Each structure stands twice: as C-alpha cells, then as structure tokens.
PDB file of C-alpha atoms in Angstrom:
ATOM      1  CA  GLU A 517       0.000   0.000   0.000  1.00 96.00           C
ATOM      2  CA  VAL A 518       1.381   3.375  -1.033  1.00 97.00           C
ATOM      3  CA  GLN A 519       1.621   5.771   1.911  1.00 98.00           C
ATOM      4  CA  LEU A 520       3.048   9.217   2.495  1.00 98.00           C
ATOM      5  CA  VAL A 521       3.323   9.981   6.207  1.00 98.00           C
ATOM      6  CA  GLN A 522       4.124  13.525   7.232  1.00 98.00           C
ATOM      7  CA  SER A 523       5.629  14.853  10.429  1.00 98.00           C
ATOM      8  CA  GLY A 524       3.436  16.357  13.123  1.00 98.00           C
ATOM      9  CA  ALA A 525       2.054  19.827  13.646  1.00 98.00           C
ATOM     10  CA  GLU A 526       4.496  22.596  14.518  1.00 98.00           C
ATOM     11  CA  VAL A 527       4.130  25.867  16.406  1.00 98.00           C
ATOM     12  CA  LYS A 528       6.966  28.291  15.804  1.00 98.00           C
ATOM     13  CA  LYS A 529       7.843  31.942  16.337  1.00 98.00           C
ATOM     14  CA  PRO A 530       8.654  34.364  13.527  1.00 98.00           C
ATOM     15  CA  GLY A 531      12.304  34.139  12.541  1.00 98.00           C
ATOM     16  CA  GLU A 532      12.710  30.516  13.619  1.00 98.00           C
ATOM     17  CA  SER A 533      13.760  27.750  11.256  1.00 98.00           C
ATOM     18  CA  LEU A 534      11.785  24.613  10.506  1.00 98.00           C
ATOM     19  CA  LYS A 535      12.076  21.393   8.523  1.00 98.00           C
ATOM     20  CA  ILE A 536       9.058  19.153   7.989  1.00 98.00           C
ATOM     21  CA  SER A 537       9.146  15.694   6.496  1.00 98.00           C
ATOM     22  CA  CYS A 538       7.237  13.273   4.276  1.00 98.00           C
ATOM     23  CA  LYS A 539       8.124   9.582   4.400  1.00 98.00           C
ATOM     24  CA  GLY A 540       7.091   7.343   1.537  1.00 98.00           C
ATOM     25  CA  SER A 541       6.438   3.629   1.737  1.00 98.00           C
ATOM     26  CA  GLY A 542       4.873   0.867  -0.325  1.00 97.00           C
ATOM     27  CA  TYR A 543       6.540   1.894  -3.586  1.00 97.00           C
ATOM     28  CA  SER A 544       9.954   2.722  -5.049  1.00 96.00           C
ATOM     29  CA  PHE A 545      10.520   6.136  -3.468  1.00 97.00           C
ATOM     30  CA  THR A 546      13.434   7.033  -5.728  1.00 96.00           C
ATOM     31  CA  ASN A 547      11.384   6.659  -8.921  1.00 95.00           C
ATOM     32  CA  TYR A 548       8.536   9.106  -8.267  1.00 96.00           C
ATOM     33  CA  TRP A 549       8.621  12.879  -7.958  1.00 97.00           C
ATOM     34  CA  ILE A 550       7.298  14.345  -4.683  1.00 98.00           C
ATOM     35  CA  ALA A 551       5.619  17.750  -4.624  1.00 98.00           C
ATOM     36  CA  TRP A 552       4.784  20.121  -1.798  1.00 98.00           C
ATOM     37  CA  VAL A 553       1.471  21.982  -1.760  1.00 98.00           C
ATOM     38  CA  ARG A 554       0.446  24.822   0.556  1.00 98.00           C
ATOM     39  CA  GLN A 555      -3.064  25.507   1.785  1.00 98.00           C
ATOM     40  CA  MET A 556      -3.463  28.655   3.826  1.00 98.00           C
ATOM     41  CA  PRO A 557      -6.359  28.758   6.320  1.00 97.00           C
ATOM     42  CA  GLY A 558      -9.663  28.693   4.470  1.00 96.00           C
ATOM     43  CA  LYS A 559      -7.950  29.030   1.086  1.00 97.00           C
ATOM     44  CA  GLY A 560      -7.131  26.948  -1.980  1.00 97.00           C
ATOM     45  CA  LEU A 561      -4.184  24.826  -3.033  1.00 98.00           C
ATOM     46  CA  GLU A 562      -0.825  26.251  -4.157  1.00 98.00           C
ATOM     47  CA  TRP A 563       1.935  24.188  -5.745  1.00 98.00           C
ATOM     48  CA  MET A 564       5.276  25.060  -4.168  1.00 98.00           C
ATOM     49  CA  GLY A 565       7.729  22.797  -5.933  1.00 98.00           C
ATOM     50  CA  ILE A 566       8.763  19.246  -6.693  1.00 97.00           C
ATOM     51  CA  ILE A 567      11.749  16.954  -6.217  1.00 97.00           C
ATOM     52  CA  TYR A 568      12.911  13.713  -7.802  1.00 97.00           C
ATOM     53  CA  PRO A 569      14.411  11.720  -4.943  1.00 97.00           C
ATOM     54  CA  GLY A 570      16.495   9.600  -7.311  1.00 95.00           C
ATOM     55  CA  ASP A 571      18.855  12.468  -8.111  1.00 95.00           C
ATOM     56  CA  SER A 572      17.416  15.385  -6.082  1.00 96.00           C
ATOM     57  CA  ASP A 573      16.465  17.311  -9.232  1.00 97.00           C
ATOM     58  CA  THR A 574      14.223  20.086  -7.874  1.00 97.00           C
ATOM     59  CA  ARG A 575      11.876  22.644  -9.440  1.00 97.00           C
ATOM     60  CA  TYR A 576      10.267  25.543  -7.588  1.00 97.00           C
ATOM     61  CA  SER A 577       7.287  27.724  -8.227  1.00 97.00           C
ATOM     62  CA  PRO A 578       8.542  31.305  -8.714  1.00 97.00           C
ATOM     63  CA  SER A 579       6.246  32.279  -5.825  1.00 97.00           C
ATOM     64  CA  PHE A 580       8.232  30.083  -3.448  1.00 98.00           C
ATOM     65  CA  GLN A 581      11.733  30.158  -4.966  1.00 97.00           C
ATOM     66  CA  GLY A 582      14.137  31.478  -2.339  1.00 97.00           C
ATOM     67  CA  GLN A 583      11.498  31.231   0.382  1.00 98.00           C
ATOM     68  CA  VAL A 584      11.753  27.500   1.070  1.00 98.00           C
ATOM     69  CA  THR A 585      14.103  24.615   0.356  1.00 98.00           C
ATOM     70  CA  ILE A 586      12.946  21.214  -0.847  1.00 98.00           C
ATOM     71  CA  SER A 587      15.238  18.241  -0.328  1.00 98.00           C
ATOM     72  CA  ALA A 588      15.152  14.463  -0.064  1.00 98.00           C
ATOM     73  CA  ASP A 589      17.097  11.633   1.531  1.00 98.00           C
ATOM     74  CA  LYS A 590      16.507   8.590  -0.621  1.00 96.00           C
ATOM     75  CA  SER A 591      18.244   6.307   1.878  1.00 97.00           C
ATOM     76  CA  ILE A 592      15.325   6.783   4.262  1.00 97.00           C
ATOM     77  CA  SER A 593      12.625   7.459   1.634  1.00 98.00           C
ATOM     78  CA  THR A 594      11.923  10.920   3.011  1.00 98.00           C
ATOM     79  CA  ALA A 595      11.342  14.310   1.423  1.00 98.00           C
ATOM     80  CA  TYR A 596      11.655  17.592   3.283  1.00 98.00           C
ATOM     81  CA  LEU A 597      10.408  21.139   3.192  1.00 98.00           C
ATOM     82  CA  GLN A 598      12.334  23.706   5.156  1.00 98.00           C
ATOM     83  CA  TRP A 599      12.360  27.346   6.074  1.00 98.00           C
ATOM     84  CA  SER A 600      15.329  29.306   7.404  1.00 98.00           C
ATOM     85  CA  SER A 601      13.299  32.180   8.821  1.00 98.00           C
ATOM     86  CA  LEU A 602       9.566  31.715   9.271  1.00 98.00           C
ATOM     87  CA  LYS A 603       7.007  34.486   8.898  1.00 98.00           C
ATOM     88  CA  ALA A 604       3.472  34.671  10.209  1.00 98.00           C
ATOM     89  CA  SER A 605       2.293  34.377   6.607  1.00 98.00           C
ATOM     90  CA  ASP A 606       3.812  30.865   6.464  1.00 98.00           C
ATOM     91  CA  THR A 607       0.993  29.665   8.708  1.00 98.00           C
ATOM     92  CA  ALA A 608      -0.712  26.992   6.647  1.00 98.00           C
ATOM     93  CA  MET A 609      -1.291  23.310   6.081  1.00 98.00           C
ATOM     94  CA  TYR A 610       1.437  21.747   3.962  1.00 98.00           C
ATOM     95  CA  TYR A 611       0.859  18.577   1.957  1.00 98.00           C
ATOM     96  CA  CYS A 612       3.307  16.349   0.166  1.00 98.00           C
ATOM     97  CA  ALA A 613       2.006  14.465  -2.845  1.00 98.00           C
ATOM     98  CA  ARG A 614       3.370  11.814  -5.189  1.00 98.00           C
ATOM     99  CA  ARG A 615       3.399  12.599  -8.884  1.00 96.00           C
ATOM    100  CA  THR A 616       2.058   9.876 -11.124  1.00 91.00           C
ATOM    101  CA  GLY A 617       4.650   8.085 -13.224  1.00 80.00           C
ATOM    102  CA  THR A 618       5.009  10.395 -16.198  1.00 81.00           C
ATOM    103  CA  THR A 619       2.508  13.203 -15.785  1.00 86.00           C
ATOM    104  CA  GLU A 620       2.076  16.123 -13.382  1.00 89.00           C
ATOM    105  CA  PHE A 621      -0.927  14.693 -11.602  1.00 95.00           C
ATOM    106  CA  PHE A 622      -0.812  13.649  -7.955  1.00 97.00           C
ATOM    107  CA  ASP A 623      -2.227  10.270  -7.021  1.00 96.00           C
ATOM    108  CA  PHE A 624      -1.198   9.892  -3.371  1.00 98.00           C
ATOM    109  CA  TRP A 625      -1.078  12.574  -0.720  1.00 98.00           C
ATOM    110  CA  GLY A 626       0.276  12.857   2.793  1.00 98.00           C
ATOM    111  CA  GLN A 627      -2.084  13.688   5.625  1.00 98.00           C
ATOM    112  CA  GLY A 628      -0.732  17.226   5.909  1.00 98.00           C
ATOM    113  CA  THR A 629       1.422  19.106   8.407  1.00 98.00           C
ATOM    114  CA  LEU A 630      -0.042  22.176  10.061  1.00 98.00           C
ATOM    115  CA  VAL A 631       2.530  24.904  10.603  1.00 98.00           C
ATOM    116  CA  THR A 632       1.542  27.781  12.883  1.00 98.00           C
ATOM    117  CA  VAL A 633       3.826  30.785  13.133  1.00 98.00           C
ATOM    118  CA  SER A 634       2.920  33.194  15.893  1.00 98.00           C
ATOM    119  CA  SER A 635       4.706  35.414  18.351  1.00 96.00           C
TER     120      SER A 635
ATOM    121  CA  ASP B 343       1.738  31.285 -15.214  1.00 96.00           C
ATOM    122  CA  ILE B 344      -1.437  29.601 -16.382  1.00 97.00           C
ATOM    123  CA  GLN B 345      -4.460  30.870 -14.454  1.00 98.00           C
ATOM    124  CA  MET B 346      -7.225  28.394 -13.669  1.00 98.00           C
ATOM    125  CA  THR B 347     -10.695  29.824 -13.052  1.00 98.00           C
ATOM    126  CA  GLN B 348     -13.429  27.666 -11.581  1.00 98.00           C
ATOM    127  CA  SER B 349     -17.123  28.367 -11.502  1.00 97.00           C
ATOM    128  CA  PRO B 350     -19.239  28.501  -9.564  1.00 97.00           C
ATOM    129  CA  SER B 351     -17.314  29.082  -6.350  1.00 97.00           C
ATOM    130  CA  SER B 352     -20.082  27.285  -4.493  1.00 97.00           C
ATOM    131  CA  VAL B 353     -23.198  25.332  -5.377  1.00 97.00           C
ATOM    132  CA  SER B 354     -26.077  24.091  -3.256  1.00 96.00           C
ATOM    133  CA  ALA B 355     -27.535  20.795  -4.350  1.00 96.00           C
ATOM    134  CA  SER B 356     -29.601  17.890  -3.097  1.00 95.00           C
ATOM    135  CA  VAL B 357     -28.817  14.192  -2.960  1.00 95.00           C
ATOM    136  CA  GLY B 358     -29.547  12.733  -6.372  1.00 96.00           C
ATOM    137  CA  ASP B 359     -28.948  15.989  -8.262  1.00 96.00           C
ATOM    138  CA  ARG B 360     -26.649  16.338 -11.245  1.00 97.00           C
ATOM    139  CA  VAL B 361     -23.870  18.822 -10.551  1.00 97.00           C
ATOM    140  CA  THR B 362     -21.543  20.390 -13.107  1.00 98.00           C
ATOM    141  CA  ILE B 363     -18.430  22.404 -12.271  1.00 98.00           C
ATOM    142  CA  THR B 364     -16.428  24.256 -14.881  1.00 98.00           C
ATOM    143  CA  CYS B 365     -12.756  25.150 -15.069  1.00 98.00           C
ATOM    144  CA  ARG B 366     -11.206  27.512 -17.597  1.00 98.00           C
ATOM    145  CA  ALA B 367      -7.495  27.817 -18.318  1.00 98.00           C
ATOM    146  CA  SER B 368      -5.959  31.143 -19.337  1.00 98.00           C
ATOM    147  CA  GLN B 369      -4.239  29.379 -22.241  1.00 98.00           C
ATOM    148  CA  GLY B 370      -4.599  26.046 -23.976  1.00 98.00           C
ATOM    149  CA  ILE B 371      -3.496  23.040 -21.951  1.00 97.00           C
ATOM    150  CA  SER B 372      -4.668  20.215 -24.239  1.00 97.00           C
ATOM    151  CA  THR B 373      -6.039  17.610 -21.801  1.00 97.00           C
ATOM    152  CA  TRP B 374      -3.466  18.196 -19.086  1.00 97.00           C
ATOM    153  CA  LEU B 375      -6.053  18.680 -16.391  1.00 97.00           C
ATOM    154  CA  ALA B 376      -6.943  16.919 -13.153  1.00 98.00           C
ATOM    155  CA  TRP B 377      -9.819  17.195 -10.689  1.00 98.00           C
ATOM    156  CA  TYR B 378      -9.443  16.666  -6.944  1.00 98.00           C
ATOM    157  CA  GLN B 379     -11.950  16.338  -4.129  1.00 98.00           C
ATOM    158  CA  GLN B 380     -11.139  17.675  -0.683  1.00 98.00           C
ATOM    159  CA  LYS B 381     -13.195  17.120   2.445  1.00 98.00           C
ATOM    160  CA  PRO B 382     -12.718  19.271   5.571  1.00 96.00           C
ATOM    161  CA  GLY B 383      -9.546  18.383   7.447  1.00 95.00           C
ATOM    162  CA  LYS B 384      -8.452  15.900   4.804  1.00 98.00           C
ATOM    163  CA  ALA B 385      -5.917  15.815   1.995  1.00 98.00           C
ATOM    164  CA  PRO B 386      -7.099  16.229  -1.589  1.00 98.00           C
ATOM    165  CA  LYS B 387      -8.013  13.072  -3.494  1.00 98.00           C
ATOM    166  CA  LEU B 388      -7.439  12.582  -7.216  1.00 98.00           C
ATOM    167  CA  LEU B 389     -10.716  11.945  -9.053  1.00 98.00           C
ATOM    168  CA  ILE B 390     -10.022  12.581 -12.733  1.00 98.00           C
ATOM    169  CA  TYR B 391      -6.757  12.949 -14.656  1.00 97.00           C
ATOM    170  CA  ALA B 392      -5.993  13.777 -18.271  1.00 96.00           C
ATOM    171  CA  ALA B 393      -9.329  15.639 -18.338  1.00 97.00           C
ATOM    172  CA  SER B 394     -11.526  12.550 -18.607  1.00 98.00           C
ATOM    173  CA  SER B 395      -9.771   9.497 -17.153  1.00 97.00           C
ATOM    174  CA  LEU B 396     -11.294   8.152 -13.958  1.00 97.00           C
ATOM    175  CA  GLN B 397      -8.769   7.419 -11.223  1.00 96.00           C
ATOM    176  CA  SER B 398      -8.863   3.850  -9.936  1.00 95.00           C
ATOM    177  CA  GLY B 399     -11.451   3.360  -7.201  1.00 96.00           C
ATOM    178  CA  VAL B 400     -13.422   6.533  -7.973  1.00 98.00           C
ATOM    179  CA  PRO B 401     -17.172   5.971  -8.508  1.00 97.00           C
ATOM    180  CA  SER B 402     -18.400   6.158 -12.087  1.00 98.00           C
ATOM    181  CA  ARG B 403     -20.878   8.946 -11.216  1.00 98.00           C
ATOM    182  CA  PHE B 404     -17.868  11.259 -11.553  1.00 98.00           C
ATOM    183  CA  SER B 405     -16.879  12.213 -15.081  1.00 98.00           C
ATOM    184  CA  GLY B 406     -14.709  14.821 -16.736  1.00 98.00           C
ATOM    185  CA  SER B 407     -14.617  16.359 -20.181  1.00 98.00           C
ATOM    186  CA  GLY B 408     -13.004  19.119 -22.176  1.00 98.00           C
ATOM    187  CA  SER B 409      -9.777  20.076 -23.856  1.00 98.00           C
ATOM    188  CA  GLY B 410      -7.876  23.235 -24.675  1.00 98.00           C
ATOM    189  CA  THR B 411      -9.167  25.859 -22.260  1.00 98.00           C
ATOM    190  CA  ASP B 412     -12.592  24.663 -21.089  1.00 98.00           C
ATOM    191  CA  PHE B 413     -13.252  21.694 -18.838  1.00 98.00           C
ATOM    192  CA  THR B 414     -16.101  20.276 -16.801  1.00 98.00           C
ATOM    193  CA  LEU B 415     -16.492  17.916 -13.879  1.00 98.00           C
ATOM    194  CA  THR B 416     -19.903  16.287 -13.615  1.00 98.00           C
ATOM    195  CA  ILE B 417     -21.340  14.347 -10.711  1.00 97.00           C
ATOM    196  CA  SER B 418     -24.284  12.500 -12.211  1.00 95.00           C
ATOM    197  CA  ARG B 419     -26.235  11.676  -9.023  1.00 95.00           C
ATOM    198  CA  LEU B 420     -24.944  13.456  -5.965  1.00 96.00           C
ATOM    199  CA  GLN B 421     -24.404  11.246  -2.929  1.00 96.00           C
ATOM    200  CA  PRO B 422     -24.059  12.377   0.700  1.00 94.00           C
ATOM    201  CA  GLU B 423     -20.332  11.635   0.662  1.00 95.00           C
ATOM    202  CA  ASP B 424     -19.823  13.954  -2.330  1.00 96.00           C
ATOM    203  CA  PHE B 425     -20.345  17.146  -0.352  1.00 93.00           C
ATOM    204  CA  ALA B 426     -16.850  18.598  -0.463  1.00 97.00           C
ATOM    205  CA  THR B 427     -14.681  21.158  -2.259  1.00 98.00           C
ATOM    206  CA  TYR B 428     -13.452  20.370  -5.758  1.00 98.00           C
ATOM    207  CA  TYR B 429     -10.305  21.730  -7.405  1.00 98.00           C
ATOM    208  CA  CYS B 430      -9.008  21.592 -10.930  1.00 98.00           C
ATOM    209  CA  GLN B 431      -5.261  21.565 -11.621  1.00 98.00           C
ATOM    210  CA  GLN B 432      -3.366  22.145 -14.842  1.00 97.00           C
ATOM    211  CA  ALA B 433      -0.477  19.815 -15.553  1.00 95.00           C
ATOM    212  CA  ASN B 434       0.652  21.436 -18.805  1.00 95.00           C
ATOM    213  CA  SER B 435       3.544  23.528 -17.538  1.00 95.00           C
ATOM    214  CA  PHE B 436       5.389  24.739 -14.454  1.00 95.00           C
ATOM    215  CA  PRO B 437       4.410  26.297 -12.214  1.00 96.00           C
ATOM    216  CA  LEU B 438       1.519  23.900 -11.783  1.00 96.00           C
ATOM    217  CA  THR B 439      -1.605  25.794 -10.773  1.00 97.00           C
ATOM    218  CA  PHE B 440      -4.955  25.016  -9.213  1.00 98.00           C
ATOM    219  CA  GLY B 441      -8.352  26.572  -9.604  1.00 98.00           C
ATOM    220  CA  GLY B 442      -9.833  28.436  -6.669  1.00 98.00           C
ATOM    221  CA  GLY B 443     -12.165  25.606  -5.714  1.00 98.00           C
ATOM    222  CA  THR B 444     -15.886  24.891  -5.846  1.00 98.00           C
ATOM    223  CA  LYS B 445     -17.680  24.014  -2.644  1.00 98.00           C
ATOM    224  CA  VAL B 446     -20.595  21.637  -3.082  1.00 98.00           C
ATOM    225  CA  GLU B 447     -23.002  22.173  -0.223  1.00 95.00           C
ATOM    226  CA  ILE B 448     -26.171  20.497   0.918  1.00 88.00           C
ATOM    227  CA  LYS B 449     -29.343  22.281  -0.139  1.00 86.00           C
TER     228      LYS B 449
END
C-alpha cells in the first residue's frame, strides 16, 4: 500500500527555522517525484515545488523560490520542506504528494502538516 | 503562469442531483487537467486525470470532459459523501496551478 506519512504539527515563532518531512512507503521512493502543496487557512491549493528523490532534481514555483528549500534523503525514503526564517504568513497546512509516473498529476497525498507561526 | 478559473465558487444541491463544475485555463493546456476532491480536514483526493480518465477506485458517477481551455467535472447523481470542495489543476507547464475551488453544499 502506497503511503506518504508527514511529520506532526508545529508551532513556531517568527524568525525561527523549521524542517518538515514526508516519508514514503509501499513503492519505489526514488522513482517518483514528490511535490509540496500549501493551503493557507480557508484558502485553496498552491503548488510550491517538486523533487525527484532519485537524483534530487528540484523545481520551484517562482512564488516560493528562495522562500523554502525542498530536499530528499533517498536512503530513508523521506522528502523535506524547510524554512530558514519563518514568517506569520507561512501559517498553513502543507501537503506532500506523489506525482504519477510520467505526468504532473498527484495520485497519493500525505495527511498534511499544520505549521503555525505566531509570536 | 497559467491561471485556472473555476465556476461557480459554491453550489447548493440535493442528494440525487446532477452537478456540473467548470474550469477555464488562461491558455490552452490540451487535456493536461486533473480534478481533486477535498473534504474538511483531509488531503485532496485525485478523481479525474488527463481531463476525462477516472482514477482507480473513484465511482463512475464522476466524469470529466473538455480540452484546450474549457473543462467540466460532472457528478451524475450526488451522494451524501460527495459534499466537499473540488479543485481543478493544470499539468501542462510549471508552475503547476490550481483553480480556486468549488464548494458543493447540501441544499
């Protein structure tokens, strides 16, 4: 069974750093791209970027380039999303999602990680 | 960036109704379009990909159509478990973009 299991909810202060994770199982993690998607409170879905764990090839949405870093450790089948300096506007639910084999559709999703940034 | 515009933003319907949601792309995307369903507090779920292909395990009352810039998602006979928010997503080019969502509510 394909599963993406994300790390737990986080409460941080502005200016702090954070790294959240997404662990894949039930499939060959290195062969499928993993995307990160933001959902701000009460709002829609925003694609942040995508990584190919096999070689760490990464693409970012221009809206998020320079704001976050996407990485992966294929040895433990885990993808990451990190911030070096959080802002209150980073408060959101973050989902990881697996891209289907050859197209930019997403067939399996993590359960989401809620990040709250507040002083 | 390709802008995806969904309409309506919300719709009230009854169990058994036929519901149609539209999605328009700001430029042609062939059939590189997906539809997702999201229930409160849950992750999105892929319903339709490549504009009209039904994802495995999704009930056949869901169908998708369209190509180029105009797409539709149809729920033929609304069931209680279908009350949710639906999003379209273009898969034609980076950055990938989603529509603003359509909330299907109980009438």
